[in-house]
Tab-separated table of C-alpha atoms in Angstrom:
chain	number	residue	atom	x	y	z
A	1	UNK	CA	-1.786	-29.307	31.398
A	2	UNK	CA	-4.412	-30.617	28.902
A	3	UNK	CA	-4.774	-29.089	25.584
A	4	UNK	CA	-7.457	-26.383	25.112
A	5	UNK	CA	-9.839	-25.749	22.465
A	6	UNK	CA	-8.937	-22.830	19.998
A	7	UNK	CA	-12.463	-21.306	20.666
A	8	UNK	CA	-12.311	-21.314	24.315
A	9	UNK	CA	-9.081	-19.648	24.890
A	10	UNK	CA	-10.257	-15.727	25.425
A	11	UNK	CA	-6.390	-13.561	24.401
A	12	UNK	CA	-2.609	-14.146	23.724
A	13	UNK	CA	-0.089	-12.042	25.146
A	14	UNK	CA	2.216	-9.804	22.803
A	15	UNK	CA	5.352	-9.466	24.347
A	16	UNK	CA	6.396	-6.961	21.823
A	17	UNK	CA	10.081	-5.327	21.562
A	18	UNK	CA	11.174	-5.027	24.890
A	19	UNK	CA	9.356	-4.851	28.543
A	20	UNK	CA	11.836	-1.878	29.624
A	21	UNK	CA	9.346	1.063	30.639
A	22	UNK	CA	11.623	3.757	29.786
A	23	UNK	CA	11.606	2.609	25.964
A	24	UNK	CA	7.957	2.198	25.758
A	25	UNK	CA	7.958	6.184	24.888
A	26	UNK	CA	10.713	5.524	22.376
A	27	UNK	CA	9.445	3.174	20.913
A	28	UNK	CA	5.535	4.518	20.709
A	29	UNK	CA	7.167	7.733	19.085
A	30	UNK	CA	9.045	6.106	16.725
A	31	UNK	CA	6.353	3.945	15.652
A	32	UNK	CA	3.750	6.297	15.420
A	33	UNK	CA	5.909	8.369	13.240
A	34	UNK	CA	6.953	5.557	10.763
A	35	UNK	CA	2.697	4.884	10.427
A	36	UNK	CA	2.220	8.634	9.979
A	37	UNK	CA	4.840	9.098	7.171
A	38	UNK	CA	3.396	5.863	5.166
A	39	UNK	CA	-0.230	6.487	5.638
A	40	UNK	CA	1.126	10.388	4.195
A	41	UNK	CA	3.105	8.796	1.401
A	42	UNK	CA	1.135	6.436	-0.047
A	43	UNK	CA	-1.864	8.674	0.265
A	44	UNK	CA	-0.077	11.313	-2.055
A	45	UNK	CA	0.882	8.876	-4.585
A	46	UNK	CA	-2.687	7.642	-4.926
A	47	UNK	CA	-3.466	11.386	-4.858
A	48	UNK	CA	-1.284	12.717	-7.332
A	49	UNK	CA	-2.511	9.516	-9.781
A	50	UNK	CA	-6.016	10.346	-9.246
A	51	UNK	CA	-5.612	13.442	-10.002
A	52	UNK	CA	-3.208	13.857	-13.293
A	53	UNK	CA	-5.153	12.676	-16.217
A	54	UNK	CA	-1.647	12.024	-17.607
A	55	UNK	CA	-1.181	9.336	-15.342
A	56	UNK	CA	-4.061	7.381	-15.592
A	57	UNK	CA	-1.479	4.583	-17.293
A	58	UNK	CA	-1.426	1.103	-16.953
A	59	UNK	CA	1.954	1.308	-14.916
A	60	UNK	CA	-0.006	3.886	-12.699
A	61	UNK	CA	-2.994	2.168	-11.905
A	62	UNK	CA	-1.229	-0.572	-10.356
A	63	UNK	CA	1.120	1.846	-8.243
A	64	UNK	CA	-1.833	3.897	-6.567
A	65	UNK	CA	-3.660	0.172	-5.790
A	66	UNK	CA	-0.164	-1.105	-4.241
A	67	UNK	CA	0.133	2.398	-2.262
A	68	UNK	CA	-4.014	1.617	-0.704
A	69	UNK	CA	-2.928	-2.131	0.160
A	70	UNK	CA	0.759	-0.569	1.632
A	71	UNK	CA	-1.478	1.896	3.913
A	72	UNK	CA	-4.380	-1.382	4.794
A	73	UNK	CA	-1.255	-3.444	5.302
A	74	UNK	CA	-0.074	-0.909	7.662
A	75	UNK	CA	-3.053	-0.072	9.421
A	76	UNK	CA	-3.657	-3.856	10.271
A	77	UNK	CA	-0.605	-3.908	13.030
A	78	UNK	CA	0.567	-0.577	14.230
A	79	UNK	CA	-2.675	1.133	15.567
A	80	UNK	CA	-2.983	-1.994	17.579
A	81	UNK	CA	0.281	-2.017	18.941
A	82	UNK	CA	0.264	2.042	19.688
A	83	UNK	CA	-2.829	1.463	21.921
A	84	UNK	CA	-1.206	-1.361	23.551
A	85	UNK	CA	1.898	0.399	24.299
A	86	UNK	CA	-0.335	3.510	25.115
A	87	UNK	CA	-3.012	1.726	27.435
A	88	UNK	CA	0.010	-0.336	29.135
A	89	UNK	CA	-1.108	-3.545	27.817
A	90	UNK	CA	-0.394	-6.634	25.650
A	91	UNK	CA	-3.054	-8.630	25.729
A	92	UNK	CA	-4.886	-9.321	21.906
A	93	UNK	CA	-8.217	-11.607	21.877
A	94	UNK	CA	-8.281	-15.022	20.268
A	95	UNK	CA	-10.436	-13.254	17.520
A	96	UNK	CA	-8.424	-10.192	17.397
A	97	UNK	CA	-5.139	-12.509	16.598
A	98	UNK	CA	-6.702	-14.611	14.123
A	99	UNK	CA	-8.381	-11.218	12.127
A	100	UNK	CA	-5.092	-9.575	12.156
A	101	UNK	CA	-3.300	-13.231	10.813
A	102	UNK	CA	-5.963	-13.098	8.127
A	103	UNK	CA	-5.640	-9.305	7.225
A	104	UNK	CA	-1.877	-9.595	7.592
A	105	UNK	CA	-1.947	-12.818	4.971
A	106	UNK	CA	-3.850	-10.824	2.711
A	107	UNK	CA	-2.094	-7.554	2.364
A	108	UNK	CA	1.040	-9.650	2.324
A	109	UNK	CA	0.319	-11.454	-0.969
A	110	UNK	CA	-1.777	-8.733	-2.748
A	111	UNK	CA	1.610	-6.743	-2.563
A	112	UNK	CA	3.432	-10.141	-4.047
A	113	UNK	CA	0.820	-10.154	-6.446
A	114	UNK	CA	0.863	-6.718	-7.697
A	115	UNK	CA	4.712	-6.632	-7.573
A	116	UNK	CA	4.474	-9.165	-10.048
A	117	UNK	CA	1.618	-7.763	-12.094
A	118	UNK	CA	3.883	-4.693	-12.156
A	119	UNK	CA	6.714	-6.757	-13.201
A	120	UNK	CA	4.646	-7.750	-16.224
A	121	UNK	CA	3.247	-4.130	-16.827
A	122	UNK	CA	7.103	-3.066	-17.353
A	123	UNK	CA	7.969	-6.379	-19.633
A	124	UNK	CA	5.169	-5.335	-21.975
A	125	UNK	CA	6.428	-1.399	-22.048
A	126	UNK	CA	10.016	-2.091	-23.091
A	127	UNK	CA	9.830	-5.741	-24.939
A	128	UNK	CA	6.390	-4.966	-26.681
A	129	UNK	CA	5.882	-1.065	-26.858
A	130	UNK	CA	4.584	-0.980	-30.044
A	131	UNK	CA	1.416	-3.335	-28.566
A	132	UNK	CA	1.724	-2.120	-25.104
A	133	UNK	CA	-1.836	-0.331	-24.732
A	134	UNK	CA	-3.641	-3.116	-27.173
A	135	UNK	CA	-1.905	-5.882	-24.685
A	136	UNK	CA	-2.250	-3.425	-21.188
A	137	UNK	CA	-5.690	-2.606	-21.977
A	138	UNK	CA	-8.161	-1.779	-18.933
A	139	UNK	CA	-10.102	-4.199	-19.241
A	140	UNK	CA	-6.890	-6.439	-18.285
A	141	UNK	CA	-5.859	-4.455	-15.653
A	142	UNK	CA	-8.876	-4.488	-14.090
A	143	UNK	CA	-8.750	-8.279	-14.231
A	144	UNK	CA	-5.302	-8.876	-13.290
A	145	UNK	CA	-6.108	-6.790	-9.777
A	146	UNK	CA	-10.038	-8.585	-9.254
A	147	UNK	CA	-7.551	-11.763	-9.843
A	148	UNK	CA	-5.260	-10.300	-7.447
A	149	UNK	CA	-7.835	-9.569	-4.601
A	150	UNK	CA	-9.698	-13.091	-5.194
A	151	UNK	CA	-6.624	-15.482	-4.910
A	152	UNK	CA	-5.434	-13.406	-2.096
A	153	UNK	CA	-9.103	-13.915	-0.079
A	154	UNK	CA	-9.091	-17.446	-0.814
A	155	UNK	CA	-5.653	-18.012	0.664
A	156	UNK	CA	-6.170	-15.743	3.922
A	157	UNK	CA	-9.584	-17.785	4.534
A	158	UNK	CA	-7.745	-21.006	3.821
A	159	UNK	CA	-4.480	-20.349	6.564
A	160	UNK	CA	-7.365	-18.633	9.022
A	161	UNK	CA	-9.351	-21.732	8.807
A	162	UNK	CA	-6.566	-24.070	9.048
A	163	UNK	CA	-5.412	-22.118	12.663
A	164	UNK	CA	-9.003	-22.207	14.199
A	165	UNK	CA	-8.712	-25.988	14.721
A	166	UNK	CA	-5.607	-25.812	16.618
A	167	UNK	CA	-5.476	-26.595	20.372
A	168	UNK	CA	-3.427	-24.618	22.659
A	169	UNK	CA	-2.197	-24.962	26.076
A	170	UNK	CA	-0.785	-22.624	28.648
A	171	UNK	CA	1.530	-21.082	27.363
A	172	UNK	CA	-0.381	-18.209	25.607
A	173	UNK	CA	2.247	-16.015	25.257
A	174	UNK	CA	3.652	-14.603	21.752
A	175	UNK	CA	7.036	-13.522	21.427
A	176	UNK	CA	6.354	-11.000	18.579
A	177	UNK	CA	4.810	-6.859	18.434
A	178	UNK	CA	2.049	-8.814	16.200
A	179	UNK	CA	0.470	-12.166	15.632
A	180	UNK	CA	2.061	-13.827	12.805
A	181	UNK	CA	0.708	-17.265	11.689
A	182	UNK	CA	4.221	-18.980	12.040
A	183	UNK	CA	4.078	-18.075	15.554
A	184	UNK	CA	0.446	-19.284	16.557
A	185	UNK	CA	1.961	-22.430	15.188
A	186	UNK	CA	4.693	-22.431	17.164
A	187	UNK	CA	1.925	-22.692	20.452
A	188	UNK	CA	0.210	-25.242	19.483
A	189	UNK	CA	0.160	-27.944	21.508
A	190	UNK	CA	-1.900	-30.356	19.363
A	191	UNK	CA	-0.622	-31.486	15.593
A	192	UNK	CA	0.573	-29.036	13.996
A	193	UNK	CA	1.849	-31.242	10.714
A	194	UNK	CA	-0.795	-29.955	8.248
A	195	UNK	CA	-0.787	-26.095	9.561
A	196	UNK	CA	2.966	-26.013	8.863
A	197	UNK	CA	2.255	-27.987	5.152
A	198	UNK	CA	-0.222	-25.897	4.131
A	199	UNK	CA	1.823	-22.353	5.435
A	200	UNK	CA	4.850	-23.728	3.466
A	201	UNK	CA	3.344	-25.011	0.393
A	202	UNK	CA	1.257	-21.377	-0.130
A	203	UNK	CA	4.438	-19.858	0.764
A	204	UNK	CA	5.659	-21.388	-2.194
A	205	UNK	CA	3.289	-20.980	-4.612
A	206	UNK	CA	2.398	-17.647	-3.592
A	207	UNK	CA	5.763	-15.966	-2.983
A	208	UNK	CA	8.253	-18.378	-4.877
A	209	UNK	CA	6.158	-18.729	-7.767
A	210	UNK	CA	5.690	-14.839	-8.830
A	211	UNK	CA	9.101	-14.355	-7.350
A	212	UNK	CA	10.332	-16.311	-10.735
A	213	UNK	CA	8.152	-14.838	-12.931
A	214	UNK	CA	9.493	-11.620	-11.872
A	215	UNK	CA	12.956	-12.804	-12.551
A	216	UNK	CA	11.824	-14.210	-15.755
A	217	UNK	CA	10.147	-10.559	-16.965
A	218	UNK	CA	13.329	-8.751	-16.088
A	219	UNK	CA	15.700	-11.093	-17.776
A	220	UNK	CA	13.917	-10.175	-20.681
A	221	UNK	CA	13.198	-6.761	-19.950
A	222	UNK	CA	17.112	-6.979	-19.134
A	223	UNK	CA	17.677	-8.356	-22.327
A	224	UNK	CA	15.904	-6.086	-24.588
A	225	UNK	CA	17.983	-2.899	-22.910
A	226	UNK	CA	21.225	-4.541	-24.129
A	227	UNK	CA	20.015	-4.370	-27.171
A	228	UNK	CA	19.205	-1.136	-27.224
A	229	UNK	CA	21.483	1.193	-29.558
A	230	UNK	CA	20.958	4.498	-27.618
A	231	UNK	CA	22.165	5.191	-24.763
A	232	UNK	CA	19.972	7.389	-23.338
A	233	UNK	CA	17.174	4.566	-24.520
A	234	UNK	CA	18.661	2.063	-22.353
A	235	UNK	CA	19.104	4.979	-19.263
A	236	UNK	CA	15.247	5.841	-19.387
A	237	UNK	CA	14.509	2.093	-19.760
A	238	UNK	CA	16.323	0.763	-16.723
A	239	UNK	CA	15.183	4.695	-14.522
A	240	UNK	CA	11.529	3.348	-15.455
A	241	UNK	CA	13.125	-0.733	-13.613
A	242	UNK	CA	14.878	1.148	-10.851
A	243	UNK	CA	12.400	1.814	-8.718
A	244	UNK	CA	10.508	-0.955	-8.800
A	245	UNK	CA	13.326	-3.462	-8.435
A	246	UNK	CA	14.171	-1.579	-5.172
A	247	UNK	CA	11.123	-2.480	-3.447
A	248	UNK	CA	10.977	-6.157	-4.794
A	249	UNK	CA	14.321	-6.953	-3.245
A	250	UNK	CA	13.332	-5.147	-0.114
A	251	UNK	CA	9.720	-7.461	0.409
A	252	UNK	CA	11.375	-10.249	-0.712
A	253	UNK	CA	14.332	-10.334	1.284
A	254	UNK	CA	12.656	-9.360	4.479
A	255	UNK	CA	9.792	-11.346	3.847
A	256	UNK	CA	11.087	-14.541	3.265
A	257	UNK	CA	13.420	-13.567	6.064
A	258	UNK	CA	10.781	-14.075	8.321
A	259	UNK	CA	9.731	-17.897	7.400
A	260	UNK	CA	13.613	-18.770	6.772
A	261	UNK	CA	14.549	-17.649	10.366
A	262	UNK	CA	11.173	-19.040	12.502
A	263	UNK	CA	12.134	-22.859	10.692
A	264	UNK	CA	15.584	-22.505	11.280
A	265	UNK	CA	16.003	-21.009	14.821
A	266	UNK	CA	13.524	-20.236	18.039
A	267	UNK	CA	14.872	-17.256	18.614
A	268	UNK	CA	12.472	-14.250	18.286
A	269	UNK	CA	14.640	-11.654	17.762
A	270	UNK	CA	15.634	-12.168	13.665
A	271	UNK	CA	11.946	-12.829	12.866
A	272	UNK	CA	10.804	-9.505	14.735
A	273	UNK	CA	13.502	-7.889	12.876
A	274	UNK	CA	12.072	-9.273	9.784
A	275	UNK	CA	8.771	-8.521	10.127
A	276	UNK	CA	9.476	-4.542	10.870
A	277	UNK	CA	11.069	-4.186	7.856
A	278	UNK	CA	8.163	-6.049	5.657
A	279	UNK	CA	5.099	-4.483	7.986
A	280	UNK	CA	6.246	-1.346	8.299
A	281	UNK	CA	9.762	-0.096	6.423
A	282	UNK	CA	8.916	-1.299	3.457
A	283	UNK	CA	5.200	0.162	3.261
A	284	UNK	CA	7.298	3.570	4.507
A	285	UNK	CA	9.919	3.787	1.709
A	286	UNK	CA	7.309	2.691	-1.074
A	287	UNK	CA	6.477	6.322	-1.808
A	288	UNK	CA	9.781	7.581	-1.404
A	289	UNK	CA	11.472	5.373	-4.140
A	290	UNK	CA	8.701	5.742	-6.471
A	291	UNK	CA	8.743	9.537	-6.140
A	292	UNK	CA	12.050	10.402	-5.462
A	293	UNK	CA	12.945	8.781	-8.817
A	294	UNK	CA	9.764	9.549	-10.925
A	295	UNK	CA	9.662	12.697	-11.986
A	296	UNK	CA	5.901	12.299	-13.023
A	297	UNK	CA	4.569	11.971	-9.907
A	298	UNK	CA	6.824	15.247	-8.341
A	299	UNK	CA	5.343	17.027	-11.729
A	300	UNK	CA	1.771	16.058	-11.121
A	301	UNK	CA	1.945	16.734	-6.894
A	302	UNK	CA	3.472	19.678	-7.822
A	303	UNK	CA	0.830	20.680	-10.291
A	304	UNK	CA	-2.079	19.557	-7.511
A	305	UNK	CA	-1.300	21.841	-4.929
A	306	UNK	CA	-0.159	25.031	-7.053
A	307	UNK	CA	-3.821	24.510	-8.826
A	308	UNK	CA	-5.520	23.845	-4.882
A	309	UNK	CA	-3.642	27.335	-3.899
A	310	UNK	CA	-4.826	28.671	-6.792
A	311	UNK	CA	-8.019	27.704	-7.406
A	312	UNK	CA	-9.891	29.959	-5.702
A	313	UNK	CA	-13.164	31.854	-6.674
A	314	UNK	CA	-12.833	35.287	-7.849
A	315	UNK	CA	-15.899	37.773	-7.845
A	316	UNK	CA	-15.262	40.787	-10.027
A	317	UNK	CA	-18.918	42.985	-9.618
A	318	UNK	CA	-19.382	46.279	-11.331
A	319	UNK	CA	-20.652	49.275	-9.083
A	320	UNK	CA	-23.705	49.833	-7.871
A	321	UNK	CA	-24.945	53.695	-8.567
A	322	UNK	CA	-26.438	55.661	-5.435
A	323	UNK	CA	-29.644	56.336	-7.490
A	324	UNK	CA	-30.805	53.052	-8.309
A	325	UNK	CA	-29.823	53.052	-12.125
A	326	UNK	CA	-27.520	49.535	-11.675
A	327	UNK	CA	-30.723	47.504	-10.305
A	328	UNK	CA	-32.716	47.803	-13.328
A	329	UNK	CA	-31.915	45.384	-15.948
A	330	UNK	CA	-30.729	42.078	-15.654
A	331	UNK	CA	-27.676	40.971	-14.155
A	332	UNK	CA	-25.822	37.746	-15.695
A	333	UNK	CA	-22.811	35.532	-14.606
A	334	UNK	CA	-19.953	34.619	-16.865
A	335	UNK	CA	-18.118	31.325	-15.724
A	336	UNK	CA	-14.387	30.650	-16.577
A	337	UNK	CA	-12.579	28.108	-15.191
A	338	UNK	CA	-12.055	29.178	-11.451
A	339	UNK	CA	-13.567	33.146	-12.160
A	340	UNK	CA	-17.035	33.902	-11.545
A	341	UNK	CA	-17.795	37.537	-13.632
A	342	UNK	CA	-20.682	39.227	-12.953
A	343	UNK	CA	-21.927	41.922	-15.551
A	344	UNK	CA	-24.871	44.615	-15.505
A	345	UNK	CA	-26.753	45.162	-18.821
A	346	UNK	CA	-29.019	48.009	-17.620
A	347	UNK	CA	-30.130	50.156	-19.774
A	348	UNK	CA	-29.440	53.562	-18.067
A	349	UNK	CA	-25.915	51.745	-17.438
A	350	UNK	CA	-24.855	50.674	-21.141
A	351	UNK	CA	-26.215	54.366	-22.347
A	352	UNK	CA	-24.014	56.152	-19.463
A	353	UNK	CA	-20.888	53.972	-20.707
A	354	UNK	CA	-21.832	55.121	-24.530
């Protein structure tokens, strides 16, 4: 069958986990639950930031923007899938596929990015801490995420544009819960030399190259602890590492685990596998490993919703006497923090209380 134009072709087909009926509940449940608990998470982290003026750190900043991309990263595949599963369908429109590739491309490497960025955050805190808030100013931070956001644009537009001049034929069918650009490529049935140069080569400079510099900061970082002469120096410097080398190993591992197994086999299978775990576990566990282990962010949650409970208006009003004596005067209102006080300074009542 002749080749078709990218433009003309009107969906793909998602063939998803499995075409079993009976495990389309399961599987609807299980997923919906998994996007529930990481919107929840990551929305309390950015909460609990926002909220403590203790935590509005450099280290901090950069955890509440990684817990908005983690729920945008999120919300780019599963409500999508849900419906499909829900409405009994798989179908996804040309322009559907290639706006979830190019959200999916972005969220991906704004998390390498700020992975890194937070890699760098930590290498200032325990090699330099005598210069970390001259070095980690805001001005920098707010840089090193613009940065972040811009390369990470430029790259998404770049793969997106790249796919849109690819030819397909009939075989429309993706073996995936998503659209991934590895497997548009896959479909093609025109050239597909440059696509795959250009996916590889960004993969490498993208993913490889902060992947390094991370290993570079915590060799130092690494480094410096040894050095350390107390011990419970070196235990609050690697608790501060912990968490944060947690979820680098798990993106990195699952992510590249995606791109590793699509050149090396045609199976399906490892790559869906792969792609859970980077699109959805990951995202999940973010906020669990962050505050599970940081005792800040239980401290400040903690704080926040005592204080919400809390914080509500009291009205204390002195009485009003049957013959009128209490609504001459004036009558003025004494603010303190969450208390509203309202006092009478009639006459007749100030010379009854003398």
């Amino acid at each position: 069958m002749p080749p078709r134009n990218g433009t003309q072709i009107s969906e793909f087909i998602l063939l998803g986990f499995s075409e079993d009926p009976e495990l389309q509940p399961l599987i609807f449940g299980l997923f919906l639950s998994m996007y529930l608990i990481t919107v929840l998470g990551n929305l309390l982290i950015i909460l609990a930031v926002s909220s403590d003026s203790h935590l509005h750190t450099p280290m901090y900043f950069f955890l509440s923007n990684l817990s908005l991309i983690d729920i945008c990263f999120t919300s780019t595949t599963i409500p999508k899938m849900l419906v499909n599963i829900q409405a009994q369908k798989k179908a996804i429109t040309y322009t559907g596929c290639i706006t979830q590739i190019y959200f999916l491309i972005l969220f991906s490497v704004l998390d390498i990015f700020l992975l890194t960025v937070m890699a760098y955050d930590r290498f200032v805190a325990i090699c330099h801490p005598l210069h970390y808030m001259v070095i980690m100013n805001p001005r920098l931070c707010g840089l090193l995420v613009l940065m972040s956001w811009i390369m990470s644009i430029l790259n998404s537009l770049l793969q997106c544009t790249m796919a849109l001049r690819l030819s397909f034929c009939a075989n429309l069918e993706i073996p995936h819960f998503i659209c991934e650009l590895n497997q548009m490529i896959q479909l093609a049935c025109s050239d597909t030399f440059l696509n795959n140069m250009v996916m590889y080569f960004a993969a490498v400079l993208l993913a490889v190259g902060p992947f390094i510099g991370i290993l570079y900061s915590y060799c130092k970082v690494v480094s410096c602890i040894c050095g350390m002469s107390s011990a419970q120096g070196k235990y609050k410097a690697f608790s501060t590492c912990a968490s944060h080398l947690s979820v680098v190993c798990l993106f990195y591992c699952t992510t590249l685990g995606v791109y590793l197994s699509s050149a090396a086999t045609q199976s399906s299978h490892s790559s869906e596998t792969a792609s859970v775990m980077y699109t959805v576990v990951t995202p999940m566990l973010n906020p669990f490993i962050y505050s599970l282990r940081n005792k800040d962010i239980k401290q400040a949650l903690k704080t926040f919703f005592v204080k919400e409970t809390t914080n509500r208006p009291v009205v204390l009003g002195l009485k009003t006497y049957p013959d009128g004596r209490g609504s001459q005067g004036h009558k003025h209102s004494l603010a303190c923090g969450p208390f509203s006080i309202s006092t009478d300074t009639s006459a007749d009542h100030l010379q009854k209380s003398l």
